[in-house]
Amino acid sequence: MSVPVPDDTDEDLNKSINQLLSVANRSQEVFDFQNIIVYSDFPHIRPSVQQRLWETAKKPIFAVSDFREGPPSDQYTFGENIIVVLFSKVDDPIMSAVGHNERVNMNRKTFIFVYVPPMAEDKPGRNDTIQGVFEFCRTRGYDLMLLLYQGEIWTFQYFRETTFTRLPHNKNHIDFLRSLHLKYLVQVAVDPPISFWANSTEQSAVTGGGNLSLYGPIGFLVVEFIRILNGTMEILPMEYKPNLQYWINKDSINSGDVDLVANLVYYNTSVDQSMMMDSQICLLLPRYRLQPMFQYLSGSWCGSVLYLLFFALFCVFLIKYFSYRPRSPLNAFFNTIRFHCNIPIPDAEMRLMGLPDKCIHLLSSFGMTLFYGVSLSVLATRFTTGCFYPLITDAESFKASGLRIITDDPAVLNLFEENQLPRSLKDKVTIVDIKTLKDSFKSLNDSVAYVAKSTTWAGAQMYQERLTRPRLWIADDKLCSRPRSLNIPIYPHSPMMKIFPDFYMRIFESGLMQKWYRSGYRKYRTLTGILTLPTDPEIYSPVTLYLYKNVIWIYVCGMGMATLTFVIELLYNRFWPMNN
């Protein structure tokens, strides 16, 4: 299909139209856009261009010729669209319509400006037209754009200052950036182990001889990215750290004072470009909490068994009390103890028993022997493996555990008030100083719980990696906040903006992030003086008599009382006849 245009411009315009169709076809493969919006006030060109675009892309076409028409349709508001603009001069009314209708860039858009030579003799200069379109796009934030000008394809990149340089044919975009040797401003807040800075010259080749270096997986990611761009960076430390809400001061990014912030945060002006991972705020809980040894006996049987045991003791006491004369509570008590301890009775007493009594005594002895055997087996197992409290899985089980939550960040209370974490656990939160919190975590204190970001959970895992059974674990979703998408804030007009997402995906797929987690944590341990990691206690030592100290003391005291009673009775019987 031919496009009716003046004869002297027919060849250049047809080149631009063919390039437009080629770009639209390629964009369909890469971006899979939903709609095409055509801005044009050339009645003799617009119908045929729309027809050819539809035949090429097979996508809905919307046409706009005046800003008074308003946005073409609400159905393209949240889609990925291609905006095609046919213009002759930068000050054309159709350019005003583009600036008016697309001023709120709510979605991802690719702008393609097609230059249509005017029929008048006063044609604008080539450089003036190109620079005018670039300035038009820059001031409105249209970063994804192409200019089709007389058979040439142009685009622009903002490098802090507006300059116009033609890209050589033998260089791609990244090669051109590398040839500029740009210096980037990188801000960072201390957020170990994911990202932090330290006084070091290890990265002086990237920092331009500076004495600050970045560490942690995000820090190493930024350093490698700057190295790939063949540039240098200036590290600007922030005096505060990101809180648990993943928030930092974003004014420096919005104003363009820095190119990048080397931290994971929740809010960013370019969230669709630099999204990194999802994260949650969770409770860090003790997984295996040992019960004290004095609770082993009560923990080995349920309450009903203990109640039944005491009821049996009481019944046997009553039987022994009413079965012998003269009735003596002391004799009944000793007989009850002898019965439940399965102490054999004398043969003479056995002969005096009737057949029913002998059967009852035999069966009772068998039952008590079985009971004590099972009890000893259970206690031996508990002493060997330990007895643990039930796992904490939700707010109710946390309340039943009696634990408290310690933190040094008062903003944690807001998480419970807003019910991001269970509101019913707010009264369990205790604010402590940072030293107390660090000492408690370093000792793996399992009598408290902590609040942590899931992005820093890797550090807690590496701290416990030498333990056979880690003591702390991150809670399930019932004790976590809703997931949030975190990203690295990048200034939208920075040269690294369009390249960083692809670089991150390559690094993520290569597995380097896991390596950088470990490298960053080793550096953090060196800086904080964590020279050794916790290990399991020695469990192959025999049980000493000290474990049975209380039982031995009961035996010694009982034998002492029995001996003392014997001596008193002996002396009493020896001297009683003399007194009479």
XYZ file of C-alpha atoms in Angstrom:
580
model
C 0.000 0.000 0.000
C 1.413 3.383 -0.971
C 1.404 6.429 1.297
C 0.371 9.630 -0.525
C 3.056 12.238 0.264
C 4.837 14.932 -1.721
C 7.129 13.558 -4.407
C 10.366 15.073 -3.091
C 9.930 13.473 0.329
C 8.361 10.192 -0.722
C 11.543 8.139 -0.481
C 12.612 9.348 2.990
C 9.131 9.065 4.420
C 8.641 5.558 3.082
C 11.946 4.582 4.693
C 10.686 5.906 8.011
C 7.337 4.094 7.594
C 9.095 0.805 6.807
C 11.338 1.299 9.830
C 8.258 1.965 11.928
C 6.702 -1.319 10.833
C 9.940 -3.179 11.533
C 10.264 -1.634 14.999
C 6.616 -2.385 15.776
C 7.072 -5.999 14.744
C 10.233 -6.363 16.838
C 8.629 -4.646 19.831
C 5.764 -7.074 19.647
C 8.236 -9.965 20.047
C 10.151 -8.327 22.906
C 7.535 -6.404 24.915
C 4.297 -8.115 23.842
C 2.453 -4.793 24.026
C -1.341 -4.584 24.072
C -2.240 -1.515 21.992
C -0.922 1.021 19.495
C -1.884 4.676 19.865
C -1.281 6.823 16.786
C -1.024 10.616 17.171
C -1.280 12.357 13.813
C -2.941 15.384 12.227
C -2.008 14.332 8.675
C -5.294 13.128 7.166
C -3.576 11.923 3.989
C -1.113 9.697 5.921
C -2.820 8.495 9.092
C -5.326 5.993 7.605
C -2.747 4.100 5.590
C -0.223 4.075 8.468
C -2.852 2.700 10.820
C -3.819 0.021 8.312
C -0.239 -1.149 7.812
C 0.437 -1.161 11.586
C -2.619 -3.313 12.153
C -1.578 -5.735 9.396
C 1.898 -6.003 10.939
C 1.155 -6.192 14.665
C -2.450 -7.431 14.756
C -3.132 -5.182 17.753
C -5.881 -2.631 18.483
C -5.171 0.798 16.968
C -6.305 4.038 18.632
C -6.061 7.342 16.766
C -5.729 10.822 18.277
C -5.530 14.047 16.291
C -6.206 16.686 18.993
C -5.640 16.908 22.732
C -9.260 18.017 23.099
C -10.277 14.464 22.296
C -8.709 13.296 25.554
C -7.171 9.850 26.055
C -8.301 7.437 23.342
C -9.705 4.782 25.644
C -9.508 3.699 29.243
C -8.772 0.132 28.171
C -5.131 0.954 27.397
C -4.460 2.809 30.666
C -2.783 -0.106 32.426
C -1.312 -1.947 29.439
C 2.052 -1.875 27.742
C 1.540 0.277 24.683
C 3.390 1.767 21.753
C 2.789 5.459 21.146
C 3.373 6.434 17.496
C 3.652 10.179 16.840
C 3.698 11.612 13.278
C 5.013 15.178 13.373
C 6.794 17.818 11.312
C 7.882 20.294 13.983
C 8.435 20.062 17.718
C 5.882 22.807 18.288
C 3.159 21.052 16.273
C -0.261 20.862 17.972
C -0.030 17.065 17.855
C 3.047 17.221 20.097
C 1.018 19.230 22.598
C -1.651 16.518 22.467
C 0.999 13.888 23.300
C 2.289 15.943 26.218
C -1.268 16.513 27.478
C -2.683 12.999 27.153
C 0.409 11.070 28.214
C 1.486 13.363 31.031
C 0.590 10.740 33.629
C 2.818 7.820 32.700
C 0.906 5.149 34.587
C 2.175 2.253 32.537
C 5.112 1.134 30.464
C 5.124 2.977 27.114
C 7.435 3.017 24.140
C 7.335 6.211 22.096
C 8.137 6.210 18.378
C 8.361 9.652 16.780
C 8.152 9.602 12.959
C 9.333 12.754 11.209
C 7.116 13.815 8.292
C 8.832 16.501 6.159
C 6.593 19.565 5.828
C 5.503 20.733 2.367
C 6.473 24.318 3.185
C 9.874 25.685 2.217
C 10.922 26.720 5.745
C 11.896 23.286 6.978
C 13.479 23.119 10.466
C 17.129 22.186 10.706
C 18.038 18.557 11.202
C 19.906 19.041 14.489
C 17.268 21.427 15.801
C 14.526 18.864 15.168
C 16.447 15.996 16.768
C 17.469 18.022 19.810
C 13.962 19.438 20.173
C 12.391 15.972 20.245
C 14.946 14.736 22.758
C 14.361 17.722 25.017
C 10.594 17.207 24.685
C 10.947 13.592 25.830
C 13.489 14.291 28.561
C 11.374 16.903 30.306
C 8.394 14.540 30.351
C 10.276 11.405 31.363
C 9.771 9.517 28.086
C 12.938 7.421 28.369
C 11.872 4.565 26.074
C 11.723 6.366 22.759
C 12.913 6.191 19.137
C 13.069 8.954 16.555
C 12.727 7.899 12.901
C 14.217 10.755 10.919
C 14.664 10.468 7.137
C 15.733 6.834 7.185
C 17.759 7.121 10.422
C 16.867 5.800 13.866
C 17.770 8.024 16.797
C 17.385 7.774 20.563
C 18.837 9.608 23.554
C 20.322 8.893 26.937
C 20.443 11.424 29.737
C 23.900 11.826 31.318
C 23.147 14.479 33.966
C 23.818 17.170 31.369
C 22.035 17.422 28.042
C 24.560 16.598 25.342
C 24.022 15.264 21.826
C 26.445 12.701 20.470
C 25.960 10.342 17.587
C 26.631 6.719 18.441
C 29.281 5.207 16.123
C 28.083 2.325 13.970
C 30.664 -0.076 15.393
C 29.581 0.476 19.024
C 26.504 -0.639 20.879
C 24.956 1.213 23.808
C 27.046 -0.488 26.516
C 30.299 0.050 24.592
C 29.420 3.714 24.292
C 28.808 3.969 28.045
C 32.106 2.241 28.751
C 33.958 4.684 26.532
C 32.659 7.640 28.565
C 34.306 6.521 31.857
C 31.458 8.030 33.863
C 31.533 8.619 37.610
C 28.448 7.483 39.509
C 27.235 8.622 42.918
C 26.182 5.695 45.125
C 24.479 6.144 48.483
C 24.449 3.330 51.025
C 23.070 2.764 54.507
C 24.438 0.109 56.855
C 22.051 -2.850 56.628
C 24.126 -5.977 57.328
C 24.553 -8.541 56.013
C 22.720 -7.538 52.823
C 24.556 -4.243 52.263
C 27.074 -2.178 54.228
C 30.220 -0.123 53.780
C 33.600 -0.218 55.498
C 36.875 1.699 55.519
C 38.938 -0.236 53.020
C 40.882 0.273 49.804
C 40.071 -3.176 48.383
C 37.851 -1.613 45.712
C 40.024 1.419 44.975
C 40.021 0.579 41.261
C 36.264 1.116 41.196
C 36.040 3.881 43.782
C 38.691 5.976 42.063
C 41.211 5.591 44.862
C 38.681 6.150 47.674
C 39.048 4.559 51.084
C 35.461 3.220 51.292
C 34.259 -0.114 49.936
C 30.865 -1.798 49.589
C 30.144 -5.290 50.942
C 27.261 -7.698 51.141
C 25.460 -9.201 48.121
C 23.933 -5.865 47.104
C 27.215 -4.043 47.638
C 29.167 -6.530 45.510
C 26.414 -6.385 42.875
C 26.773 -2.615 42.562
C 30.576 -2.805 42.460
C 30.551 -5.383 39.667
C 27.978 -3.375 37.758
C 30.116 -0.226 37.924
C 33.120 -2.287 36.839
C 31.187 -3.631 33.840
C 30.362 -0.039 32.852
C 34.075 0.823 33.055
C 33.246 3.675 35.386
C 34.012 4.770 38.924
C 31.783 5.539 41.857
C 31.779 7.791 44.871
C 30.293 6.162 47.967
C 28.119 8.445 50.078
C 27.391 6.792 53.468
C 24.054 7.524 55.124
C 24.034 8.152 58.851
C 20.993 5.996 59.537
C 19.978 2.500 58.604
C 16.796 1.358 56.850
C 14.150 0.402 59.374
C 12.088 -2.767 59.316
C 9.601 -1.122 56.961
C 12.313 -1.060 54.237
C 12.132 2.725 54.087
C 14.960 5.195 53.541
C 15.048 8.835 52.560
C 14.271 8.867 48.829
C 14.632 12.600 48.247
C 18.165 12.223 46.925
C 16.970 9.757 44.274
C 13.984 11.827 43.217
C 16.100 14.964 42.893
C 18.871 13.212 40.983
C 21.576 13.932 43.566
C 22.697 10.293 43.398
C 22.496 7.636 40.715
C 21.771 4.656 42.925
C 21.132 3.639 46.533
C 22.822 0.329 47.348
C 20.023 -0.903 49.626
C 16.851 -2.890 49.216
C 13.873 -0.653 49.920
C 10.124 -0.854 49.522
C 9.429 2.389 47.683
C 11.100 3.475 44.456
C 10.185 5.738 41.572
C 11.280 3.026 39.150
C 9.876 -0.082 40.775
C 9.195 -1.762 37.428
C 12.829 -1.408 36.373
C 14.831 -2.487 39.413
C 12.626 -4.976 41.261
C 14.861 -7.460 43.066
C 12.987 -9.818 45.380
C 10.029 -10.267 47.704
C 10.544 -9.982 51.425
C 8.599 -10.218 54.679
C 9.010 -9.093 58.260
C 8.850 -12.178 60.470
C 9.447 -13.364 63.991
C 12.710 -15.194 64.589
C 11.802 -18.006 66.977
C 13.655 -20.632 69.021
C 12.996 -23.914 67.277
C 14.106 -26.479 69.881
C 13.692 -25.277 73.461
C 14.861 -27.771 76.076
C 12.673 -28.252 79.113
C 14.379 -28.234 82.546
C 15.185 -31.693 83.889
C 12.771 -31.363 86.804
C 9.965 -31.202 84.222
C 10.953 -34.450 82.519
C 8.796 -36.589 84.802
C 5.706 -34.431 84.425
C 6.347 -34.079 80.724
C 6.634 -37.839 80.187
C 3.010 -38.535 81.048
C -0.132 -36.599 80.472
C -2.012 -35.105 83.395
C -4.626 -37.868 83.537
C -1.935 -40.521 84.157
C -0.505 -38.526 87.055
C -3.982 -38.027 88.547
C -4.635 -41.763 88.243
C -1.313 -42.536 89.957
C -2.100 -40.311 92.925
C -5.610 -41.751 93.144
C -4.140 -45.264 93.274
C -1.742 -44.182 96.041
C -4.636 -42.827 98.067
C -6.746 -45.975 97.573
C -3.883 -48.286 98.625
C -3.281 -46.127 101.695
C -6.915 -46.471 102.779
C -6.863 -50.223 102.223
C -3.675 -50.644 104.242
C -5.010 -48.406 106.987
C -8.288 -50.271 107.503
C -6.862 -53.777 106.917
C -4.509 -53.959 109.929
C -5.001 -53.547 113.645
C -4.064 -51.600 115.530
C -4.683 -48.924 112.896
C -1.640 -46.769 112.410
C -1.270 -44.054 109.679
C 2.514 -44.517 109.764
C 2.262 -48.269 109.096
C -0.257 -47.623 106.310
C 2.099 -45.057 104.745
C 5.080 -47.445 104.767
C 2.980 -50.312 103.406
C 1.743 -48.069 100.595
C 5.292 -47.077 99.696
C 6.379 -50.740 99.816
C 3.466 -51.723 97.614
C 4.143 -49.109 94.933
C 7.907 -49.669 95.029
C 7.249 -53.394 94.528
C 9.314 -54.394 97.561
C 8.933 -58.174 98.259
C 7.053 -59.177 101.386
C 8.377 -61.805 103.845
C 7.570 -65.474 103.171
C 5.790 -65.849 106.502
C 3.439 -62.995 105.672
C 2.787 -64.539 102.251
C 1.678 -67.861 103.912
C -0.828 -66.021 106.035
C -2.500 -64.453 102.956
C -5.514 -66.036 101.413
C -5.634 -67.052 97.764
C -7.392 -63.839 96.622
C -4.795 -61.747 98.471
C -1.970 -63.690 96.856
C -3.435 -63.203 93.341
C -3.980 -59.475 93.938
C -0.444 -59.063 95.258
C 1.024 -61.003 92.330
C -0.887 -59.066 89.692
C -0.147 -55.762 91.420
C 3.560 -56.601 91.553
C 3.509 -57.434 87.839
C 1.697 -54.169 86.989
C 4.032 -52.022 89.065
C 7.085 -53.745 87.574
C 5.768 -53.040 84.074
C 4.959 -49.438 85.006
C 8.415 -48.776 86.425
C 10.111 -50.430 83.466
C 8.231 -48.256 81.002
C 8.878 -45.150 83.123
C 12.606 -45.829 83.260
C 12.710 -46.333 79.489
C 10.875 -43.076 78.889
C 13.107 -41.140 81.282
C 16.249 -42.684 79.786
C 15.095 -41.568 76.344
C 14.345 -38.076 77.633
C 17.776 -37.809 79.257
C 19.412 -38.972 76.026
C 17.533 -36.876 73.464
C 16.179 -34.098 75.642
C 12.622 -32.953 76.169
C 11.461 -29.992 74.060
C 8.612 -27.541 74.289
C 6.000 -27.657 71.479
C 6.835 -25.757 68.284
C 5.451 -22.244 67.855
C 3.308 -22.049 64.727
C 0.798 -19.245 65.338
C -0.134 -16.462 67.734
C -1.919 -18.800 70.163
C 1.019 -21.175 70.505
C 3.313 -18.170 70.939
C 1.207 -16.921 73.843
C 1.244 -20.396 75.398
C 5.049 -20.504 75.170
C 5.474 -17.532 77.503
C 8.183 -15.976 75.320
C 8.676 -12.246 74.904
C 9.790 -10.370 71.782
C 12.830 -8.095 72.080
C 13.889 -5.409 69.598
C 15.822 -2.154 69.518
C 13.525 -0.495 66.961
C 10.452 1.281 68.428
C 8.863 1.215 64.959
C 8.213 -2.501 65.498
C 5.237 -1.569 67.669
C 3.606 -0.015 64.602
C 3.804 -3.362 62.818
C 1.675 -4.921 65.551
C -0.702 -1.964 65.766
C -1.299 -2.127 62.001
C -1.774 -5.913 62.285
C 1.055 -6.617 59.850
C 2.229 -8.884 62.641
C -0.457 -10.352 64.967
C -1.910 -7.499 67.002
C -2.533 -9.840 69.940
C 1.231 -10.150 70.495
C 1.874 -6.438 70.929
C 2.010 -6.725 74.732
C 4.831 -9.260 74.343
C 7.201 -6.690 72.744
C 10.035 -5.305 74.866
C 12.302 -2.488 73.652
C 15.954 -3.067 74.607
C 19.219 -1.364 73.731
C 21.273 -2.543 70.784
C 23.970 -4.125 72.977
C 21.458 -6.292 74.819
C 19.911 -7.365 71.530
C 23.273 -8.289 69.987
C 24.445 -10.173 73.085
C 21.188 -12.110 73.217
C 21.416 -13.096 69.562
C 25.116 -13.988 69.701
C 24.415 -16.343 72.581
C 21.409 -17.766 70.679
C 19.192 -17.078 73.659
C 16.137 -19.302 73.181
C 14.065 -17.682 75.914
C 13.117 -14.733 73.673
C 11.972 -14.103 70.092
C 13.250 -11.507 67.643
C 11.846 -9.465 64.756
C 13.804 -9.789 61.522
C 13.524 -9.172 57.796
C 13.528 -12.277 55.653
C 16.313 -10.706 53.570
C 18.607 -10.845 56.620
C 17.607 -14.416 57.516
C 20.537 -15.687 55.446
C 22.911 -14.054 57.950
C 21.243 -15.851 60.862
C 21.488 -19.123 58.938
C 25.200 -18.698 58.274
C 25.779 -17.833 61.930
C 24.241 -21.209 62.899
C 25.685 -23.300 60.074
C 28.037 -25.253 62.383
C 25.171 -26.399 64.578
C 23.707 -29.810 63.842
C 20.332 -28.510 64.941
C 19.966 -24.704 64.549
C 18.374 -23.031 67.542
C 16.633 -20.167 65.730
C 14.360 -20.354 62.723
C 12.178 -17.929 60.825
C 8.465 -18.226 61.481
C 5.793 -19.334 59.022
C 3.426 -16.964 57.234
C 1.068 -16.802 60.228
C 3.713 -14.865 62.150
C 4.960 -12.792 59.200
C 3.811 -9.670 57.436
C 2.492 -9.720 53.888
C 5.185 -9.970 51.176
C 6.604 -6.780 49.700
C 8.526 -6.294 46.483
C 11.897 -4.745 47.224
C 14.112 -2.945 44.776
C 17.272 -0.910 44.456
C 16.437 2.782 43.980
C 17.914 4.086 40.729
C 17.551 7.600 39.415
C 15.190 7.254 36.422
C 17.422 9.350 34.142
C 20.673 7.657 35.143
C 22.588 5.857 32.345
C 22.515 2.633 34.361
C 18.726 2.552 34.521
C 18.086 0.584 31.345
C 21.013 -1.809 31.765
C 20.761 -2.790 35.417
C 17.703 -5.164 35.244
C 19.313 -7.382 32.616
C 22.627 -7.380 34.527
C 20.886 -8.423 37.733
C 19.068 -11.312 36.043
C 22.348 -12.632 34.649
C 23.972 -12.442 38.086
C 20.984 -14.112 39.734
C 20.934 -16.982 37.246
C 24.681 -17.539 37.635
C 24.374 -18.121 41.393
C 26.836 -15.374 42.300
C 24.391 -13.859 44.792
C 24.824 -16.882 47.093
C 28.598 -16.575 46.894
C 28.406 -12.865 47.671
C 26.180 -13.559 50.678
C 28.956 -15.660 52.201
C 31.749 -13.282 51.232
C 29.863 -10.331 52.682
C 29.089 -12.199 55.898
C 32.729 -13.153 56.376
C 33.648 -9.489 56.033
C 30.926 -8.513 58.499
C 32.243 -11.051 61.021
C 35.732 -9.580 60.671
C 34.456 -6.044 61.230
C 32.325 -6.940 64.251
C 34.823 -9.311 65.892
C 32.769 -12.499 65.532
C 35.811 -14.769 65.310
C 34.111 -18.086 66.093
C 30.695 -19.508 65.293
C 28.608 -21.446 67.833
C 29.026 -25.215 67.779
C 27.221 -28.135 69.365
C 28.292 -29.077 72.913
C 30.203 -32.321 73.410
C 27.585 -35.048 73.806
C 29.829 -38.127 73.942
C 30.812 -37.699 77.616
C 29.352 -40.178 80.152
C 26.691 -39.125 82.634
C 28.321 -38.186 85.944
C 27.035 -38.836 89.448
C 26.342 -35.122 89.759
C 23.227 -35.689 87.674
C 21.842 -37.933 90.442
C 22.869 -35.599 93.250
C 19.340 -35.029 94.559
C 18.448 -38.728 94.536
C 21.654 -39.615 96.393
C 20.947 -36.962 99.002
C 17.458 -38.380 99.574
C 18.978 -41.846 100.042
C 21.655 -40.599 102.426
C 19.181 -38.599 104.489
C 16.787 -41.562 104.663
C 19.524 -43.956 105.755
C 20.727 -41.412 108.308
C 17.241 -41.031 109.754
C 16.795 -44.813 109.845
C 20.148 -45.273 111.645
C 19.351 -42.506 114.112
C 15.975 -44.100 114.855
C 17.635 -47.460 115.393
C 20.138 -46.000 117.839
C 17.398 -44.177 119.769
C 15.306 -47.343 120.046
C 18.364 -49.345 121.094
C 19.240 -46.917 123.862
C 15.634 -46.646 124.958
C 15.199 -50.430 125.247
C 18.568 -50.742 126.990
C 17.875 -48.250 129.725
C 14.084 -48.575 130.053
C 14.146 -51.588 132.479
C 16.639 -49.760 134.679
C 14.285 -46.821 135.012
C 11.511 -49.129 136.099
